[in-house]
Short mmCIF file of C-alpha atoms in Angstrom, two decimals:
data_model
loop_
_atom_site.label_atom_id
_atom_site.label_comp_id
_atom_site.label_asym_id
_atom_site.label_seq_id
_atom_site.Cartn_x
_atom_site.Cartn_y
_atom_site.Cartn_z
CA UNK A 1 46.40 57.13 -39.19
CA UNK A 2 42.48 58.39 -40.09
CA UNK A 3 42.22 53.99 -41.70
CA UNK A 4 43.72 53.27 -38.12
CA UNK A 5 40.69 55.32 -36.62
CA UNK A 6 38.04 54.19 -38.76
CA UNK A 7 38.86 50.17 -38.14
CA UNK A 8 39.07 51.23 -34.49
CA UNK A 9 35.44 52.84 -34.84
CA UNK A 10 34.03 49.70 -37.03
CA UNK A 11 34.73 47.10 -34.38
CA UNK A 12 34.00 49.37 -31.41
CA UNK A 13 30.91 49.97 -32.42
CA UNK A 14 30.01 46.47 -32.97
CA UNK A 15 31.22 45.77 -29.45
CA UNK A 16 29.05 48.67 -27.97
CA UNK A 17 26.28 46.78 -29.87
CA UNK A 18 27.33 43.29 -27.90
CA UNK A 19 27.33 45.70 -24.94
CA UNK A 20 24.26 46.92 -25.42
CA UNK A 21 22.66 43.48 -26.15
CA UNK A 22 24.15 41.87 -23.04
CA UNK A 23 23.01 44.54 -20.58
CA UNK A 24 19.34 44.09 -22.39
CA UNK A 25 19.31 40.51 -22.42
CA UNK A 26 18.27 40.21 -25.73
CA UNK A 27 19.71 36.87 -26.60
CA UNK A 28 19.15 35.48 -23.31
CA UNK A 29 21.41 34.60 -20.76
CA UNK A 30 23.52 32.22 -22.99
CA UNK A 31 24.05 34.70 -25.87
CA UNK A 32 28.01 34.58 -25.29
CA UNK A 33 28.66 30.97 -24.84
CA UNK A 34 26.53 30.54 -28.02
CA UNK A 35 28.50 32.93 -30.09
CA UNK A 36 31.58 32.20 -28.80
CA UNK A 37 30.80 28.79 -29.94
CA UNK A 38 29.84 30.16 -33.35
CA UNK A 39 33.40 31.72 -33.80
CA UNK A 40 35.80 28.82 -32.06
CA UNK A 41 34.17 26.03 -34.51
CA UNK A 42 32.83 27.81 -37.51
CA UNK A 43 33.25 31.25 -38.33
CA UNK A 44 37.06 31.71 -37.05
CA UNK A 45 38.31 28.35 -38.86
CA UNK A 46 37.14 28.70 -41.76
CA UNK A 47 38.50 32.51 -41.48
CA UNK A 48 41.73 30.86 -40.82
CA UNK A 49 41.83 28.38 -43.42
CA UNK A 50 41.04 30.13 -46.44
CA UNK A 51 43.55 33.22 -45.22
CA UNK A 52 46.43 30.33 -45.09
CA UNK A 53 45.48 28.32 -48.05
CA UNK A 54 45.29 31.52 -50.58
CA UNK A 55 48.12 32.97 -48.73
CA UNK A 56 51.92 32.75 -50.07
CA UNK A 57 53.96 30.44 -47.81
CA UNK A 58 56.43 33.03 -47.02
CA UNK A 59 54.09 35.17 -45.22
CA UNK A 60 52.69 32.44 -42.72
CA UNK A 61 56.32 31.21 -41.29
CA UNK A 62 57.45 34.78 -41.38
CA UNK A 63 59.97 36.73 -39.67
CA UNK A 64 57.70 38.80 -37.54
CA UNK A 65 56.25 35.66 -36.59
CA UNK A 66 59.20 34.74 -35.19
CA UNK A 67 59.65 37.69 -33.32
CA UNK A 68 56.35 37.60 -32.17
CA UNK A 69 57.50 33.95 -31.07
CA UNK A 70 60.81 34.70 -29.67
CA UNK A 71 59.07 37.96 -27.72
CA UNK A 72 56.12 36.04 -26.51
CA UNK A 73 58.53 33.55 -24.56
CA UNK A 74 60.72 36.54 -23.26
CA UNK A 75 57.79 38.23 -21.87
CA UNK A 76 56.41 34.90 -20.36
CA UNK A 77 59.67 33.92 -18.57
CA UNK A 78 60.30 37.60 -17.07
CA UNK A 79 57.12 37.94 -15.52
CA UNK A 80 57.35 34.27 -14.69
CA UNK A 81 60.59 34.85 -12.77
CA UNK A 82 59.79 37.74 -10.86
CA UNK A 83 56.58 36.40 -9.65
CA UNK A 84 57.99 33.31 -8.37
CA UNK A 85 61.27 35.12 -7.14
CA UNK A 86 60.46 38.69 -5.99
CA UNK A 87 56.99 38.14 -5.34
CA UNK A 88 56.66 35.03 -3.83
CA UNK A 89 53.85 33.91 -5.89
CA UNK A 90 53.54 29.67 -6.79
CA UNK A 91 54.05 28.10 -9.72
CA UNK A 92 50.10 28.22 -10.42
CA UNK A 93 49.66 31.77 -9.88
CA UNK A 94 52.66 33.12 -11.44
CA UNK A 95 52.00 31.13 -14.54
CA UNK A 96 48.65 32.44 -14.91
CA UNK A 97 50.14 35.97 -14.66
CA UNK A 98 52.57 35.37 -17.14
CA UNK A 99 49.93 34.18 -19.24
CA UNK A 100 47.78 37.35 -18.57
CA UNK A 101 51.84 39.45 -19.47
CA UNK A 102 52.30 37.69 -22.61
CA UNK A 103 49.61 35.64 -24.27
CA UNK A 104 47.47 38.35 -26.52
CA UNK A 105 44.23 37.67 -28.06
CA UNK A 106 44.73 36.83 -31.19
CA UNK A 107 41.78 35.59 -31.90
CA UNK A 108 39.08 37.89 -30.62
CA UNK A 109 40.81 41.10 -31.37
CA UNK A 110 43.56 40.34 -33.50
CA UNK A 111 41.45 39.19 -35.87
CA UNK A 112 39.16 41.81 -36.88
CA UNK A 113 42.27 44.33 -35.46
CA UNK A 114 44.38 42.95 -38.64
CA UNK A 115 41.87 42.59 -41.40
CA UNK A 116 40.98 46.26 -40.40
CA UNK A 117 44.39 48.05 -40.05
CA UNK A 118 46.83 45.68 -41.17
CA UNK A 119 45.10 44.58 -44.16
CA UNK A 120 45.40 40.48 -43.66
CA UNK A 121 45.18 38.33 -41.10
CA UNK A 122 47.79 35.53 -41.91
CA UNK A 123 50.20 36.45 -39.35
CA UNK A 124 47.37 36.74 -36.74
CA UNK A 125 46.44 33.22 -37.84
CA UNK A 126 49.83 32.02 -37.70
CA UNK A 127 50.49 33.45 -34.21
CA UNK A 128 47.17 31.66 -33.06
CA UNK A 129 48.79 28.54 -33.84
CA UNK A 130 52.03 29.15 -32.07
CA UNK A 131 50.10 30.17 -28.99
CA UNK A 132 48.00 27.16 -29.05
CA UNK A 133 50.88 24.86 -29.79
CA UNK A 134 53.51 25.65 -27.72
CA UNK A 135 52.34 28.93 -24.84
CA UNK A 136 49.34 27.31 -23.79
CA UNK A 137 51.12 23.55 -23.11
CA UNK A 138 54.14 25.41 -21.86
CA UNK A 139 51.59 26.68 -18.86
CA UNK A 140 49.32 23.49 -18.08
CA UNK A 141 52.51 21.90 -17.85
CA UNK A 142 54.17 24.40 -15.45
CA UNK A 143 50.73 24.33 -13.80
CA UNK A 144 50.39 20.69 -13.61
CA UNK A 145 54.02 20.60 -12.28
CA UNK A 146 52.85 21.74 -8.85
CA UNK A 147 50.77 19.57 -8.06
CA UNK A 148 47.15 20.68 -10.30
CA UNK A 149 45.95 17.77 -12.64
CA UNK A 150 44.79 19.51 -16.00
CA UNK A 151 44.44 16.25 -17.97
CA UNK A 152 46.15 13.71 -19.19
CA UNK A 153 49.46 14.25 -21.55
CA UNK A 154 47.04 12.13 -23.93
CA UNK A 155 43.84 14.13 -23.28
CA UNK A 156 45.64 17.37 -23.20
CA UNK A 157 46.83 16.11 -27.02
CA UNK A 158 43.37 14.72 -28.11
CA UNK A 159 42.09 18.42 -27.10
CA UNK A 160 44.83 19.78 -29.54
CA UNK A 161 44.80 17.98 -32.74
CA UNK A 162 40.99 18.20 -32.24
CA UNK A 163 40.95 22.20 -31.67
CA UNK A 164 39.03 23.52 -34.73
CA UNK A 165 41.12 26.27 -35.26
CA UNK A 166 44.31 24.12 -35.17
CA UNK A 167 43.14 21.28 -37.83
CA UNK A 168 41.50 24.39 -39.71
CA UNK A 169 45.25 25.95 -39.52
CA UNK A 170 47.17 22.62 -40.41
CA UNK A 171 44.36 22.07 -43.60
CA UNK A 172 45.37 25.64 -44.84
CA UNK A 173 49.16 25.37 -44.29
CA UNK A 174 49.10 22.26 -46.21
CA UNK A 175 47.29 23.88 -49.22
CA UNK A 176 49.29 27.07 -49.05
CA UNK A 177 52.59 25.21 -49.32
CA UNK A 178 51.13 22.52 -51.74
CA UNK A 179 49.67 25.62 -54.10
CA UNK A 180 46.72 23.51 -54.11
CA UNK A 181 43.17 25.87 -54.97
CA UNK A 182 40.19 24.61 -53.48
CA UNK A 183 36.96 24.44 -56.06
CA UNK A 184 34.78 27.26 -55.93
CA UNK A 185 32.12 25.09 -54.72
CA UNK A 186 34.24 24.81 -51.67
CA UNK A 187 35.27 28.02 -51.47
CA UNK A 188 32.49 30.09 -51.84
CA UNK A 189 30.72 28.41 -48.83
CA UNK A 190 33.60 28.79 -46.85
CA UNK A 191 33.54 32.57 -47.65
CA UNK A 192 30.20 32.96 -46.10
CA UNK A 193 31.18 30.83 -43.07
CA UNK A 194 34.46 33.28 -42.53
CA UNK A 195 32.13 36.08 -42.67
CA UNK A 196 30.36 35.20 -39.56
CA UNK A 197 34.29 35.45 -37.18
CA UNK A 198 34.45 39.04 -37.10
CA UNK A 199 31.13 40.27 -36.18
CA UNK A 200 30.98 36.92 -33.71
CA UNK A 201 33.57 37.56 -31.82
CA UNK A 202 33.12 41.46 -31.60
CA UNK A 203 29.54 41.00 -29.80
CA UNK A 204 30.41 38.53 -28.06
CA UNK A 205 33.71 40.50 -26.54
CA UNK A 206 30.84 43.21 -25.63
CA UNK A 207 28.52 40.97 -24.17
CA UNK A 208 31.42 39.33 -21.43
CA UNK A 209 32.13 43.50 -20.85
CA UNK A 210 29.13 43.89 -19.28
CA UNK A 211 28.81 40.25 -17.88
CA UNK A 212 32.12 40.09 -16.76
CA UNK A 213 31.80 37.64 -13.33
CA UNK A 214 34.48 35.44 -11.03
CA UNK A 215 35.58 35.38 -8.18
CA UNK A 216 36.72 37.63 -5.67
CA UNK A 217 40.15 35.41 -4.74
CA UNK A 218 42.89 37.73 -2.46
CA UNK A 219 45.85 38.18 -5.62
CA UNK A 220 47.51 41.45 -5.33
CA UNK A 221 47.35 44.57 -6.95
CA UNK A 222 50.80 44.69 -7.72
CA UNK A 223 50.68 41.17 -9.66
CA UNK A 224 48.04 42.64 -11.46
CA UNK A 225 49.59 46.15 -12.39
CA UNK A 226 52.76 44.18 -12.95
CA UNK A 227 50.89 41.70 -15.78
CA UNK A 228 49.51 44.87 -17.18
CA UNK A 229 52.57 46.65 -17.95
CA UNK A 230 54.16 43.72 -18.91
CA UNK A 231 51.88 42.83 -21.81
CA UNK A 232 50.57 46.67 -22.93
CA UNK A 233 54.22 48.30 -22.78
CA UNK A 234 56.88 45.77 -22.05
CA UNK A 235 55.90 43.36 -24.74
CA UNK A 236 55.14 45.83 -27.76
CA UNK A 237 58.57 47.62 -26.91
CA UNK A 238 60.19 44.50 -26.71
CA UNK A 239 58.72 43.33 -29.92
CA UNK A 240 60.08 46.86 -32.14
CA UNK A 241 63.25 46.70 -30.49
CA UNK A 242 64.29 42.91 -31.57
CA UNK A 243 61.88 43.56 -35.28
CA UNK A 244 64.04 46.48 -36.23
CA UNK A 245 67.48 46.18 -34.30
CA UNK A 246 68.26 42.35 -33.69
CA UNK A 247 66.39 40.99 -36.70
CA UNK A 248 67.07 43.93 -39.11
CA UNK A 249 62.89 43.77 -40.75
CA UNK A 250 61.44 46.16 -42.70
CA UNK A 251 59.33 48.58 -41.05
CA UNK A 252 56.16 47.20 -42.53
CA UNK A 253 57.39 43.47 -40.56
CA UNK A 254 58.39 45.84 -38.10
CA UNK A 255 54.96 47.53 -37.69
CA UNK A 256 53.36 43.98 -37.81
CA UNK A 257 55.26 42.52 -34.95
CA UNK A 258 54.51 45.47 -32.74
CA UNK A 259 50.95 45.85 -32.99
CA UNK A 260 50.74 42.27 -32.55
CA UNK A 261 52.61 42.23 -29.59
CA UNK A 262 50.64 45.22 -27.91
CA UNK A 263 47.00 43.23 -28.26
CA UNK A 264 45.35 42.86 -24.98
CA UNK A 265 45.51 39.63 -22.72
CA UNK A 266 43.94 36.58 -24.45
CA UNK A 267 40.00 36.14 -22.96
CA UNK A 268 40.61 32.35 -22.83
CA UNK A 269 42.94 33.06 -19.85
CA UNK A 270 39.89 33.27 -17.53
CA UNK A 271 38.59 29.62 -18.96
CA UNK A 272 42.15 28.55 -17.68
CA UNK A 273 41.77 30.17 -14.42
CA UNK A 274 38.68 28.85 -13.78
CA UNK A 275 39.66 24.90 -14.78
CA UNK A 276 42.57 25.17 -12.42
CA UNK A 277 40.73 27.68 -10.08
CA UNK A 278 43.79 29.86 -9.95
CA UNK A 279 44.25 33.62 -10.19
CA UNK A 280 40.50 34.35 -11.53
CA UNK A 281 40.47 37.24 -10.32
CA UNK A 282 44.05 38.61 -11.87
CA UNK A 283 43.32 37.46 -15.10
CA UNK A 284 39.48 38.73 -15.22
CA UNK A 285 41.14 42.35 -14.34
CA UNK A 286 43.93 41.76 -16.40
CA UNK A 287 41.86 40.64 -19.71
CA UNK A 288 39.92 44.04 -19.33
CA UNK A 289 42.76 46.90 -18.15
CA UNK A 290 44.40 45.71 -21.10
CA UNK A 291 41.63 45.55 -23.56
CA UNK A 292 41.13 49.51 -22.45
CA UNK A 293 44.61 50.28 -22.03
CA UNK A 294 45.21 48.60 -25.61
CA UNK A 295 43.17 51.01 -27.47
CA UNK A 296 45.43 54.54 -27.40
CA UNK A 297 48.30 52.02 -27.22
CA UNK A 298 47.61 50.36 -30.57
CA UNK A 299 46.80 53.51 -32.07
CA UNK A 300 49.93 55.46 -31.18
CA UNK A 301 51.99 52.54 -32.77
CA UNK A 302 50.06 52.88 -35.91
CA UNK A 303 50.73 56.71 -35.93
CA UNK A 304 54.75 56.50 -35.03
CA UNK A 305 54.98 53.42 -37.59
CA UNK A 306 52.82 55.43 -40.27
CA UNK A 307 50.27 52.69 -40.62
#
């Protein structure tokens, strides 16, 4: 539990440094776009890559991946169905709060969250791909169903297989499951490049804190609250209960799958939002409710599950 602390502690104070930076202005007004760009097509591929290639197969298409997986959709599909059903919502609207119930960020949090408490990051880097893959179509395509135009099926696949993170994902899979090593020469630069994802990410997360803007838009509180239970203590409880009863995993895959499935609402839910200019204002709310609410969350699963 005192590890769980500490890694808490290491990445909020680096985020209270983003914070701090972004309310000064010290990197100017494009700080976050710049290292957000640093860690989507630099720092967080090559993190990705050389955590699948020197990884053993088994661990990347994993059974608490597939929980995660099969949990994810669940999760996605309730909300989903009550917004549309009991709440009237549209198609648009309720898929961007099922996004906002179900799609965690992996990649901001979960990244330095696992290195620091789980101790690896392949299944965070595995569930990156799954989101990007299959949740994230899933929801254009719902979106696009009613009527908004998010790109062609072609452009929509261009902007997949060209996703850094993605072809940095496919290059390590193929190296993990070939056993191939990559030269040091390779490597080592690659280490250096990986270094820069965690700290990226981390300021940048506390730069959009205190630069957080959007619109004002009219969605409910109750959608909101709704998308907020769902993903902070719907999902992780969901998540333990089909790890350890229907799948039968050890309580180490157990503990995996759980924390996973309690990390906040994905911050590239408001750059959807804002393309199809739907729900900005639920998932702004939602991305940061859940980013708080995640933090006592996260850390009593780590204390029940004796991380």
């Amino acid at each position: 539990m005192l590890a769980v602390l500490e890694a808490f502690a290491v990445i909020a104070i680096i985020i209270v440094v983003g914070a701090i930076v972004g309310r000064r202005n010290v990197l100017g007004d494009n700080a976050r776009m710049v290292l957000n760009r640093v860690a989507f097509h630099v720092g967080v591929p090559a993190l990705v890559l050389l955590s699948l290639s020197d990884s053993d197969p088994a661990q990347v298409f994993s059974w608490p991946l597939l929980v995660s997986a099969v949990t994810t959709l669940i999760v996605f599909a309730g909300y989903f169905v009550i917004a549309v059903t009991l709440r009237r919502s549209d198609r648009a609207d309720a898929t961007i709060g099922a996004w906002a119930a179900s799609w965690v960020n992996a990649g901001n949090l979960g990244i330095p969250l696992s290195a620091y408490v789980l101790g690896s990051i392949t299944e965070v880097s595995a569930l990156i791909v799954f989101q990007t893959v299959l949740l994230v179509p899933l929801g254009v395509a719902i979106i696009n169903s009613g009527g908004r135009d998010g790109g062609s099926v072609a452009a929509q696949i261009k902007g997949l297989v060209t996703n850094p993170i993605i072809v940095a994902s496919a290059i390590g899979t193929v190296l993990g499951l070939t056993g191939t090593t990559l030269p040091r020469a390779i490597h080592q630069p690659l280490e250096l490049l990986a270094d820069l994802a965690i700290p990226t990410v981390l300021l940048a997360f506390g730069i959009a804190l205190v630069t957080q803007t959007g619109g004002t838009g009219k969605e409910s509180r109750v959608d909101l609250w709704l998308a907020v239970v769902f993903k902070v203590l719907l999902m992780p409880a969901l998540a333990y209960v089909l790890a350890r009863w229907a799948f039968g995993l050890s309580p180490e895959q157990t503990a995996i799958a759980t924390v996973l499935a309690a990390l906040p609402a994905a911050q590239n839910l408001n750059t959807y939002a804002s393309v199809f200019e739907r729900g900005e204002k639920l998932a702004r709310d939602a991305t940061l409710i859940t980013t708080l609410a995640s933090v006592p969350v996260i850390a009593g699963i780590a204390y029940l599950l004796g991380l």
